[in-house]
Short mmCIF file of C-alpha atoms and ligand atoms in Angstrom, two decimals:
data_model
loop_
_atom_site.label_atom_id
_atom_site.label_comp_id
_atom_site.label_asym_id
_atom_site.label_seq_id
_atom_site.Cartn_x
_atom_site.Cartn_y
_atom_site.Cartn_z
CA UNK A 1 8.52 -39.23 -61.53
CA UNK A 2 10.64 -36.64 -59.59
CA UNK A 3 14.05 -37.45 -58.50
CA UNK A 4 13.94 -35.79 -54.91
CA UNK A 5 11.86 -37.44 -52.25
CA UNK A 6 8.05 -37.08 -53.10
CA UNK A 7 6.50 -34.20 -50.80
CA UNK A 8 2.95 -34.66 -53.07
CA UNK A 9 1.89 -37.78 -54.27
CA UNK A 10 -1.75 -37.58 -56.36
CA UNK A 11 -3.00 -40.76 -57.54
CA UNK A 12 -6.02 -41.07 -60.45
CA UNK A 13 -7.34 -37.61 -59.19
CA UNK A 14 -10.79 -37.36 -60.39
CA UNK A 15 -12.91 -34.36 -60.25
CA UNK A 16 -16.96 -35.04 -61.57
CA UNK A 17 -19.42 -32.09 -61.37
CA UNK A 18 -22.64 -32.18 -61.89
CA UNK A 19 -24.27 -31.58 -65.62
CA UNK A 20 -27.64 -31.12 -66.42
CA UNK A 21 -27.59 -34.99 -68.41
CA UNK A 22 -25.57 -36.57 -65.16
CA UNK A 23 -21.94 -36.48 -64.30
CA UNK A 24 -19.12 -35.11 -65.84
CA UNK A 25 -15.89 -35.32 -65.21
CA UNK A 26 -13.45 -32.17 -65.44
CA UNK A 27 -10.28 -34.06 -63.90
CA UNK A 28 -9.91 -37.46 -65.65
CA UNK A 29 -7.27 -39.65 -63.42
CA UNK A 30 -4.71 -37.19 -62.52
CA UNK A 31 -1.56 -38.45 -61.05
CA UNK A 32 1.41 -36.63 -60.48
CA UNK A 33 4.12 -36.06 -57.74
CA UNK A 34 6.24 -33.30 -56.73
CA UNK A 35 9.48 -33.70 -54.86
CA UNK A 36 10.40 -31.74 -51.83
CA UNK A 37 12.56 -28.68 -52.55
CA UNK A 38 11.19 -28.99 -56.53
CA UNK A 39 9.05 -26.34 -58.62
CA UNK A 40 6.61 -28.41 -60.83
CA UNK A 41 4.49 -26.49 -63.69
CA UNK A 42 1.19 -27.77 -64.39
CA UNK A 43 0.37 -26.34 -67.83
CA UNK A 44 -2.53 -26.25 -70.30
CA UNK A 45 -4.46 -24.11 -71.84
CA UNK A 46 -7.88 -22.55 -70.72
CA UNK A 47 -10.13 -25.29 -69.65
CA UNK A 48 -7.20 -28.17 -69.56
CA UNK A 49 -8.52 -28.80 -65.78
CA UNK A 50 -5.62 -27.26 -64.11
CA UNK A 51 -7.54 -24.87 -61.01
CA UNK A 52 -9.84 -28.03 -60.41
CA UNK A 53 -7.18 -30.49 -60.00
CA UNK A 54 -5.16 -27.57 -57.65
CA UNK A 55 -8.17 -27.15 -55.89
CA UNK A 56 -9.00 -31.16 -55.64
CA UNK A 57 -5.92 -31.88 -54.04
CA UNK A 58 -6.55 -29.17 -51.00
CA UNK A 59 -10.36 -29.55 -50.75
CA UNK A 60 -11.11 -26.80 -52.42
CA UNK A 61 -14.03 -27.43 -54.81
CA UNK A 62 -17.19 -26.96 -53.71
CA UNK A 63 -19.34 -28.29 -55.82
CA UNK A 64 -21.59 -30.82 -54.40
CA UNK A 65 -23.77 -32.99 -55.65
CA UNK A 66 -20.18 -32.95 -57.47
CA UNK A 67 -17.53 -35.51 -56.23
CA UNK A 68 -13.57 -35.96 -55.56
CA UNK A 69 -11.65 -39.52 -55.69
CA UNK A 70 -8.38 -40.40 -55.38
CA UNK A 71 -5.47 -39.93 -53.08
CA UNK A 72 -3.46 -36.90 -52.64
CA UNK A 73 -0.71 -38.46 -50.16
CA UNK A 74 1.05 -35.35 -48.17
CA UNK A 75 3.19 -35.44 -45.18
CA UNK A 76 2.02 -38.92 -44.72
CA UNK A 77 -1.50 -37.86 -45.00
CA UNK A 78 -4.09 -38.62 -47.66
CA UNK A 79 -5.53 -34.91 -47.53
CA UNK A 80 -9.11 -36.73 -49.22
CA UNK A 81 -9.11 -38.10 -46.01
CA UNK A 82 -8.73 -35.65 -43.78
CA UNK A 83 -11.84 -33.37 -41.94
CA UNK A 84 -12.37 -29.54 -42.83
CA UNK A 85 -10.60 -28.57 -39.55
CA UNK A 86 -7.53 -30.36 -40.44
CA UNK A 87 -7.31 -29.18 -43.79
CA UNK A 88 -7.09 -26.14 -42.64
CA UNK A 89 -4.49 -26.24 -40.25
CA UNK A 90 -2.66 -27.73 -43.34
CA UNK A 91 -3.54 -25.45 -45.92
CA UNK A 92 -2.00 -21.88 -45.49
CA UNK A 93 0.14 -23.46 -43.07
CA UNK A 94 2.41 -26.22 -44.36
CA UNK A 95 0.45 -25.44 -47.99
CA UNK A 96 0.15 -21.92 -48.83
CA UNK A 97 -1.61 -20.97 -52.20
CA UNK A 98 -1.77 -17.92 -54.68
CA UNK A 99 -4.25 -17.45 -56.81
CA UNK A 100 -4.69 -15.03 -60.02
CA UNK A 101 -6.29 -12.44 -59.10
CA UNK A 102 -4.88 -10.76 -55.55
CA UNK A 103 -7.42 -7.98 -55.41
CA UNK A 104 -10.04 -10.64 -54.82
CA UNK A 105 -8.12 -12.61 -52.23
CA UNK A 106 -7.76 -9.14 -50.19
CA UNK A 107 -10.69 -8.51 -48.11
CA UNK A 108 -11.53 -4.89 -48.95
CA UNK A 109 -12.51 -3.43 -45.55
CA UNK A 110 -9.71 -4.32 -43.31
CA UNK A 111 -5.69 -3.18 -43.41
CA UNK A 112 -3.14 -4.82 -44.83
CA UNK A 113 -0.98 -5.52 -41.54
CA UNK A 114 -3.66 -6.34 -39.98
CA UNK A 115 -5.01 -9.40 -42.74
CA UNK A 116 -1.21 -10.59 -42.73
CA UNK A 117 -1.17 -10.93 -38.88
CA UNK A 118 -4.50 -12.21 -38.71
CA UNK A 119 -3.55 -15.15 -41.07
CA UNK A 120 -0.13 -15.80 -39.60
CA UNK A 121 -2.12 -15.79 -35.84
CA UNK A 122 -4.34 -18.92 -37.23
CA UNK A 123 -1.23 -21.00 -37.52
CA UNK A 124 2.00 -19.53 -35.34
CA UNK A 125 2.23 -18.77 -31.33
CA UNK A 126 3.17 -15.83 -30.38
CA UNK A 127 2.19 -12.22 -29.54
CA UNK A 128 0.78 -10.12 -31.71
CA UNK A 129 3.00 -7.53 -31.74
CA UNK A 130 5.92 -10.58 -32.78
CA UNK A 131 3.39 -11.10 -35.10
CA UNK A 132 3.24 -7.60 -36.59
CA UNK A 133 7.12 -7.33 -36.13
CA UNK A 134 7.50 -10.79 -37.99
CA UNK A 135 4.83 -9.49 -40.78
CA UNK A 136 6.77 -6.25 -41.40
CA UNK A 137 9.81 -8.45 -42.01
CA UNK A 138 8.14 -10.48 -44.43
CA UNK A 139 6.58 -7.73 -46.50
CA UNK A 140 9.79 -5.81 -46.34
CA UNK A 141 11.41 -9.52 -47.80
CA UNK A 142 8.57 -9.76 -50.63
CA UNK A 143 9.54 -6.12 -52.06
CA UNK A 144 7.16 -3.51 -50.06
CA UNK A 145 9.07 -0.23 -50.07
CA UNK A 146 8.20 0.95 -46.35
CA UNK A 147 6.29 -2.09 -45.55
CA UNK A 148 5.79 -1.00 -41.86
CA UNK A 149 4.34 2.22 -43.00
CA UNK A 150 2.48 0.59 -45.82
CA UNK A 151 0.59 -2.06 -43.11
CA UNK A 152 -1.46 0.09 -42.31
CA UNK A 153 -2.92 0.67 -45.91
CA UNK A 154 -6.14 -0.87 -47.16
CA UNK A 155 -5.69 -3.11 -50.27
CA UNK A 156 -7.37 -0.47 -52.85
CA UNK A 157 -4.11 1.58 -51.87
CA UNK A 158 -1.78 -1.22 -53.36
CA UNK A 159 -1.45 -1.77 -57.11
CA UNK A 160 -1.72 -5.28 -58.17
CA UNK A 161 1.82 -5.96 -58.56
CA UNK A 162 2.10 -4.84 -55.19
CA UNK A 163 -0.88 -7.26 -53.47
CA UNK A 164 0.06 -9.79 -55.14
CA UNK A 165 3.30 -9.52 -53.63
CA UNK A 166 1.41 -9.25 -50.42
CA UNK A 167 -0.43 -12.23 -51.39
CA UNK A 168 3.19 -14.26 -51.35
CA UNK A 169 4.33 -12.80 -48.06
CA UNK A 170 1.08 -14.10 -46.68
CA UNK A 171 1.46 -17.46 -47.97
CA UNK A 172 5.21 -17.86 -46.89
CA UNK A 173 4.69 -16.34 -43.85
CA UNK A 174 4.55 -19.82 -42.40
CA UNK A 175 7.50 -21.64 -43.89
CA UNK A 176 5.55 -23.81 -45.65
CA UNK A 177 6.70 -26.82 -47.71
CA UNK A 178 4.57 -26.49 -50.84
CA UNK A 179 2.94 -23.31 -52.51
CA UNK A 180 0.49 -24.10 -54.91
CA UNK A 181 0.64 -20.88 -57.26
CA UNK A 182 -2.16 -20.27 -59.99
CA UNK A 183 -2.28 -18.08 -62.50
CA UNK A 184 0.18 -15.52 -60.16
CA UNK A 185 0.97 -13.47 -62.92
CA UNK A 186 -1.81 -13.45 -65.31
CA UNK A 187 -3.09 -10.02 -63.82
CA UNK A 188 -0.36 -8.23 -63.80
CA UNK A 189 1.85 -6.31 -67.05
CA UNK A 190 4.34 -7.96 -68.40
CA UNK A 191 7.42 -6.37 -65.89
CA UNK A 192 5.81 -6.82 -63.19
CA UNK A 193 5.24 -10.49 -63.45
CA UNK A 194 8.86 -11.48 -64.32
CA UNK A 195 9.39 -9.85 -60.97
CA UNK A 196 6.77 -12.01 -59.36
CA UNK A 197 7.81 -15.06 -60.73
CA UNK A 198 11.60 -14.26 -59.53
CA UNK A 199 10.64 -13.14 -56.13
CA UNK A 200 8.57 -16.94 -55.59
CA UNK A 201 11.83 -18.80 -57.82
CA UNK A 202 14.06 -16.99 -55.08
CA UNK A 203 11.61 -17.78 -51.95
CA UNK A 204 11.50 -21.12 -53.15
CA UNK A 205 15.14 -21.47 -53.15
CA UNK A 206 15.78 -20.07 -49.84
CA UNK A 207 13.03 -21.81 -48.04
CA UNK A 208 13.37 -25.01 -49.84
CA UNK A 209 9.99 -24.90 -50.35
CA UNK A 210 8.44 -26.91 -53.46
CA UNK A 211 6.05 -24.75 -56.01
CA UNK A 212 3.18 -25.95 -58.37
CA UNK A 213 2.99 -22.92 -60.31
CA UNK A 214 0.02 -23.21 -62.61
CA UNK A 215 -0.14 -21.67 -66.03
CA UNK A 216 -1.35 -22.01 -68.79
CA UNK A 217 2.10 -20.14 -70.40
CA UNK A 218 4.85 -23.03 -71.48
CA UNK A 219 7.23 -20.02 -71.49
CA UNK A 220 6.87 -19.15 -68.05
CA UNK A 221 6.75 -22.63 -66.78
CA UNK A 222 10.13 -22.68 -68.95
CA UNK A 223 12.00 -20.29 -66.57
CA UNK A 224 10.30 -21.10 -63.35
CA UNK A 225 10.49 -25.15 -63.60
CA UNK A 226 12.47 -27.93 -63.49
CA UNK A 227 9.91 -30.32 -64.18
CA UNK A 228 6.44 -29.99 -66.37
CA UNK A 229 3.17 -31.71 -66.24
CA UNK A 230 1.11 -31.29 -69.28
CA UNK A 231 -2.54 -31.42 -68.93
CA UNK A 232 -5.38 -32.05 -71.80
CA UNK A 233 -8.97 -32.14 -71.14
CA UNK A 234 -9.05 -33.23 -67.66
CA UNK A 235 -5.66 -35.66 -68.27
CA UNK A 236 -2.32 -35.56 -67.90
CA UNK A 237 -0.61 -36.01 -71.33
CA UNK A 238 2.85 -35.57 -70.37
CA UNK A 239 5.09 -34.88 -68.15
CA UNK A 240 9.05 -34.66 -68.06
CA UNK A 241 11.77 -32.39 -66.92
CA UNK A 242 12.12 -28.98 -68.87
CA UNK A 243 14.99 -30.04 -70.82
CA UNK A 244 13.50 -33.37 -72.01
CA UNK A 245 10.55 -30.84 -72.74
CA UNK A 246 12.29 -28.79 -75.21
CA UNK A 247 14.44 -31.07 -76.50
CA UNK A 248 12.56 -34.63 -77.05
CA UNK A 249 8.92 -33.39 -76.84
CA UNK A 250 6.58 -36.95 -77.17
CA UNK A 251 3.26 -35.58 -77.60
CA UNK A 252 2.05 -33.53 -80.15
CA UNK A 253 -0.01 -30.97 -78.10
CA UNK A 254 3.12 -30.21 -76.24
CA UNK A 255 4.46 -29.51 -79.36
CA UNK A 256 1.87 -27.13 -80.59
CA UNK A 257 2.52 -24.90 -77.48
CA UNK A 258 5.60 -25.05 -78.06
CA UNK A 259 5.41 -23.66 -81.47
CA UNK A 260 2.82 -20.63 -80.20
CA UNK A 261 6.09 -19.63 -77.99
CA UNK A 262 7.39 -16.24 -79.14
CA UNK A 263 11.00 -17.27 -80.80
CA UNK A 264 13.82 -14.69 -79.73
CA UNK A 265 12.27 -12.23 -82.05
CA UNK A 266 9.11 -11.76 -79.44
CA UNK A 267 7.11 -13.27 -82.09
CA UNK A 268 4.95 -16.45 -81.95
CA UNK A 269 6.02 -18.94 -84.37
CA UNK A 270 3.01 -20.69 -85.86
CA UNK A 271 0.22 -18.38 -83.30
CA UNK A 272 -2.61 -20.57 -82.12
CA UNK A 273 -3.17 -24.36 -82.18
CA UNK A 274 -6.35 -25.06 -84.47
CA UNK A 275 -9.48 -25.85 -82.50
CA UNK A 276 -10.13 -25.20 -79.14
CA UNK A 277 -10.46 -27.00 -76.18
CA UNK A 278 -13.30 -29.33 -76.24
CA UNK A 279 -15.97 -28.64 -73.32
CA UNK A 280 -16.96 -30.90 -70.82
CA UNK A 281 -20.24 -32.23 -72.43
CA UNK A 282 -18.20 -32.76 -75.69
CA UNK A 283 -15.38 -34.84 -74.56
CA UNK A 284 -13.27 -36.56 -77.85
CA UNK A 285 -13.94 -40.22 -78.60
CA UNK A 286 -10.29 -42.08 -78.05
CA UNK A 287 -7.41 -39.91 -77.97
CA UNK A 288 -9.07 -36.20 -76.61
CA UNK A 289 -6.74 -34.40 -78.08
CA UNK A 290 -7.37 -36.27 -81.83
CA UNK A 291 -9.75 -33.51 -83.73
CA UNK A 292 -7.05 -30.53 -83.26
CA UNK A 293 -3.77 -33.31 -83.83
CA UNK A 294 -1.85 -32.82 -87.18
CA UNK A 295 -0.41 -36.49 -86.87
CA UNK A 296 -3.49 -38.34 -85.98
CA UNK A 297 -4.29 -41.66 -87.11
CA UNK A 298 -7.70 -43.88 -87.65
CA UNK A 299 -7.03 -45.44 -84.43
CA UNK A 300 -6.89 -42.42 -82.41
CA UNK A 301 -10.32 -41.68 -82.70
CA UNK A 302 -11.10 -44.89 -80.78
CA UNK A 303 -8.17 -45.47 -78.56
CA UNK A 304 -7.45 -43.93 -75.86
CA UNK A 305 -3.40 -43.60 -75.28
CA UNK A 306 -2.64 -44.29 -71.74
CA UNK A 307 0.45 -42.41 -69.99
CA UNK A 308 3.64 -44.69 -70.30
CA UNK A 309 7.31 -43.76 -69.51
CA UNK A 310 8.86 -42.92 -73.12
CA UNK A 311 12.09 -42.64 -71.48
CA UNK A 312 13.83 -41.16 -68.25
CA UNK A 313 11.58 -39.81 -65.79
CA UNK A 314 9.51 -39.05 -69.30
CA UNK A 315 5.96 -40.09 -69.40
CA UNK A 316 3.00 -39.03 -72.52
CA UNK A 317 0.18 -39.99 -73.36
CA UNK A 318 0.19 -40.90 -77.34
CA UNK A 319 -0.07 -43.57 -79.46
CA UNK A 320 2.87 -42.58 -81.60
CA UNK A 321 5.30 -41.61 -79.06
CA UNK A 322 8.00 -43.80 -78.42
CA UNK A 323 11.17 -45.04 -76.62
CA UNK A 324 14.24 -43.73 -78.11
CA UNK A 325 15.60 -47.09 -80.33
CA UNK A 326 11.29 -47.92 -80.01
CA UNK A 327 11.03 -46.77 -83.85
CA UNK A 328 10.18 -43.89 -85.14
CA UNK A 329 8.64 -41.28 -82.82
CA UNK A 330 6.09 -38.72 -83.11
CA UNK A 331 8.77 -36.29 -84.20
CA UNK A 332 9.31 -38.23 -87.39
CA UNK A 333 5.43 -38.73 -88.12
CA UNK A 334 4.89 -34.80 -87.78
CA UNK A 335 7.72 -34.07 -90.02
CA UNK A 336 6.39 -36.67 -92.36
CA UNK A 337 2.64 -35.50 -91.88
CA UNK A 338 3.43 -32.07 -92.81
CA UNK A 339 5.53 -33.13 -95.82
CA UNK A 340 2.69 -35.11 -96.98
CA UNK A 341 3.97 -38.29 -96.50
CA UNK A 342 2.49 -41.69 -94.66
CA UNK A 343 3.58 -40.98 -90.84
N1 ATP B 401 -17.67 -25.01 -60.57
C1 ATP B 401 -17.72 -25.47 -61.82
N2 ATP B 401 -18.90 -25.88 -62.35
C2 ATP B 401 -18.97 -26.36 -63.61
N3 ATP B 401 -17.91 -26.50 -64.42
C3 ATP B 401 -16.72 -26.11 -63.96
C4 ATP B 401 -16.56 -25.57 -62.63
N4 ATP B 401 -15.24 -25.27 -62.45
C5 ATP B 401 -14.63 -25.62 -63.61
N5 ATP B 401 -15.52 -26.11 -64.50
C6 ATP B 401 -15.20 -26.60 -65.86
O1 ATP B 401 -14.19 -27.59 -65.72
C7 ATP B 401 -13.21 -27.49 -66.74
C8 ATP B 401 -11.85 -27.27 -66.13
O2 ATP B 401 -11.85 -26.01 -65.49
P1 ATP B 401 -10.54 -25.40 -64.80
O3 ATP B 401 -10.97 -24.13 -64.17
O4 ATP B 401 -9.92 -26.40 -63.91
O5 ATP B 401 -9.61 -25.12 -66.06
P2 ATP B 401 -8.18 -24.41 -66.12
O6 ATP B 401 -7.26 -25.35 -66.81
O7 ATP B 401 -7.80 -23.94 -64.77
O8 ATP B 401 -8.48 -23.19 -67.11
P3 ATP B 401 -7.99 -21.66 -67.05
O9 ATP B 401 -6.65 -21.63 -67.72
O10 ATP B 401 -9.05 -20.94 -67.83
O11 ATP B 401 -7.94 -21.23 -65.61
C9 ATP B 401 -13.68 -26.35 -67.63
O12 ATP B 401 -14.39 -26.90 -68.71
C10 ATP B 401 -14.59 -25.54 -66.74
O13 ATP B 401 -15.57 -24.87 -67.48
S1 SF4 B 402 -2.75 -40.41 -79.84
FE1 SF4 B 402 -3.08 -39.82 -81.96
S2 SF4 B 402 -4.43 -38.01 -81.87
FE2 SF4 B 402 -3.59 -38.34 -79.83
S3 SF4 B 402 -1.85 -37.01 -79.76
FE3 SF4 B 402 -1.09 -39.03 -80.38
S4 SF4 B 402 -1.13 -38.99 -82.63
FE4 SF4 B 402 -2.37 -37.26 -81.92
MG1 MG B 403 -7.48 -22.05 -63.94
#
């Protein structure tokens, strides 16, 4: 899918967890790749599947008698493959993630300096006064006013903007080539988090590092992205560059985020998309996404759409979207739907 040479390939990522009636899956076939150098959004909103499959790909979920298939092809590696000790050494240093909420990812009882050093010591050589020297630089580079001074703080002394700031430095701190980011923002007030977003957009760019940033905000992923993967109850339902996003959307739930995006005004357009996510015990018949869909047909309720390429580097998941010259495409049917007319 991405131009630039694949860092992260995921193939038919599945994520099943255990229910009380059997198993149930939360990530349904998830494939997606992200070039080196490029900042992928995986959007959705609450529930879409979007920490699991983050999590999935790194070994992260815990959930036995739960279970994770697939391949997640990195460096060469299939990380599904690889032992606990391994992973590690990869993730933090070659993957670094963020996650939400920094205050939790901040162990309360030690110093700053001294949880930056101790996470950079666990992957780099070097002495740890380098280290410290090397961690001032870094905080000082992430926007810490005094960072040397500020080291030796304990995390209930930073405000959130400022740990999760911390939180980046940490996870750069090796050079990595991918940060997984989830949810960076979703703490912190609105000013803050545009300065969050362009401090990792900037890191990003200097390091060449590739991002996942995952949000459930199509308006962030917007500014941050050059590509977006759309995710649906536990699927991917589209994905395409930003441009091809805004201009040619092909599925109809990327299109109802779309219109919940403030318009230049600050206002949402249409507000909320009717319905809610369906829960894991109440997965949709067919096409998931069919009880909330303004342009559904008889079919969708039985079918399920499989992702195909709709055009350049442009993939959904719908039975009504098409290839430009294919016939009409789900652009067409909405306007017709909402008119009142056949589709
Ligand atoms: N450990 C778990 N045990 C049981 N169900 C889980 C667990 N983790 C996630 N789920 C369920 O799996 C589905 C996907 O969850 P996930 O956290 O990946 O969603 P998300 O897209 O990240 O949502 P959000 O935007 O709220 O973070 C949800 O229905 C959630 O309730
Ligand atoms: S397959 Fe049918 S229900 Fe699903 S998004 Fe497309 S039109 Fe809507
Ligand atoms: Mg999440």
């Amino acid at each position: 899918m991405s131009a630039a040479e694949p860092i992260l390939e995921v193939a038919n990522l599945v994520v099943e967890l255990a229910g009380d009636d059997g198993m149930l899956r939360a990530v349904d076939g998830v494939s997606l790749s992200i070039g080196r150098g490029e900042v992928v959004g995986l959007v959705g909103e609450s529930g879409a599947g979007k920490t699991l499959t983050a999590e999935a790909m790194l070994g992260l979920v815990r959930c036995p008698p739960g279970r994770v298939t697939g391949t997640v092809r990195f460096h060469g590696h299939d990380l599904l493959e690889l032992g606990e000790r391994e992973l590690a050494r990869i993730r933090g240093k070659e993957i670094a993630m963020i996650f939400q909420n920094p205050g939790a990812s901040l162990n309360p009882v030690f110093r700053i300096g001294d949880q930056v050093v101790e996470s950079m010591a666990l992957h780099l050589p070097g002495a740890r006064r380098d280290l410290r020297q090397r961690a001032a630089d870094i905080l000082q580079r992430v926007g810490i006013p005094a960072a040397r001074t500020r080291m030796r703080d304990y995390p209930h002394q930073f405000s959130g903007g400022m740990a999760q700031r911390v939180m980046i430095g940490m996870g750069v701190s090796c050079t990595p080539s991918l940060l997984i980011a989830d949810e960076p923002t979703t703490a912190l007030d609105v000013t803050i988090q545009a300065q969050v977003l362009a401090l990792i957009r900037s890191l990003a760019r200097e390091m060449g590092m590739a991002v996942l940033l995952v949000s459930h905000d199509l308006g962030i992923v917007s500014q941050m992205c050059h590509r977006v993967i759309v995710m649906y109850a536990g699927r991917v339902v589209e994905q395409a560059s930003i441009g091809t996003i805004f201009r040619a959307p092909a599925h109809p739930y990327t299109r109802a985020l779309m219109a919940c995006l403030p318009g230049l005004d600050g206002v949402a357009r249409l507000g909320t998309i009717p319905g809610v996510m369906p829960g894991l015990t109440a997965v949709p018949s067919g096409c998931r996404f069919h009880p909330r869909c303004a342009v559904a047909e008889p079919r969708c309720a039985v079918e399920e759409p499989v992702l195909r390429d709709v055009g350049d580097a442009h993939r959904a998941a719908c039975h009504l979207a098409r290839r430009a010259g294919e016939g009409p495409r789900v652009q067409a049917a909405a306007m017709s739907a909402r008119n009142g007319e056949p589709g």
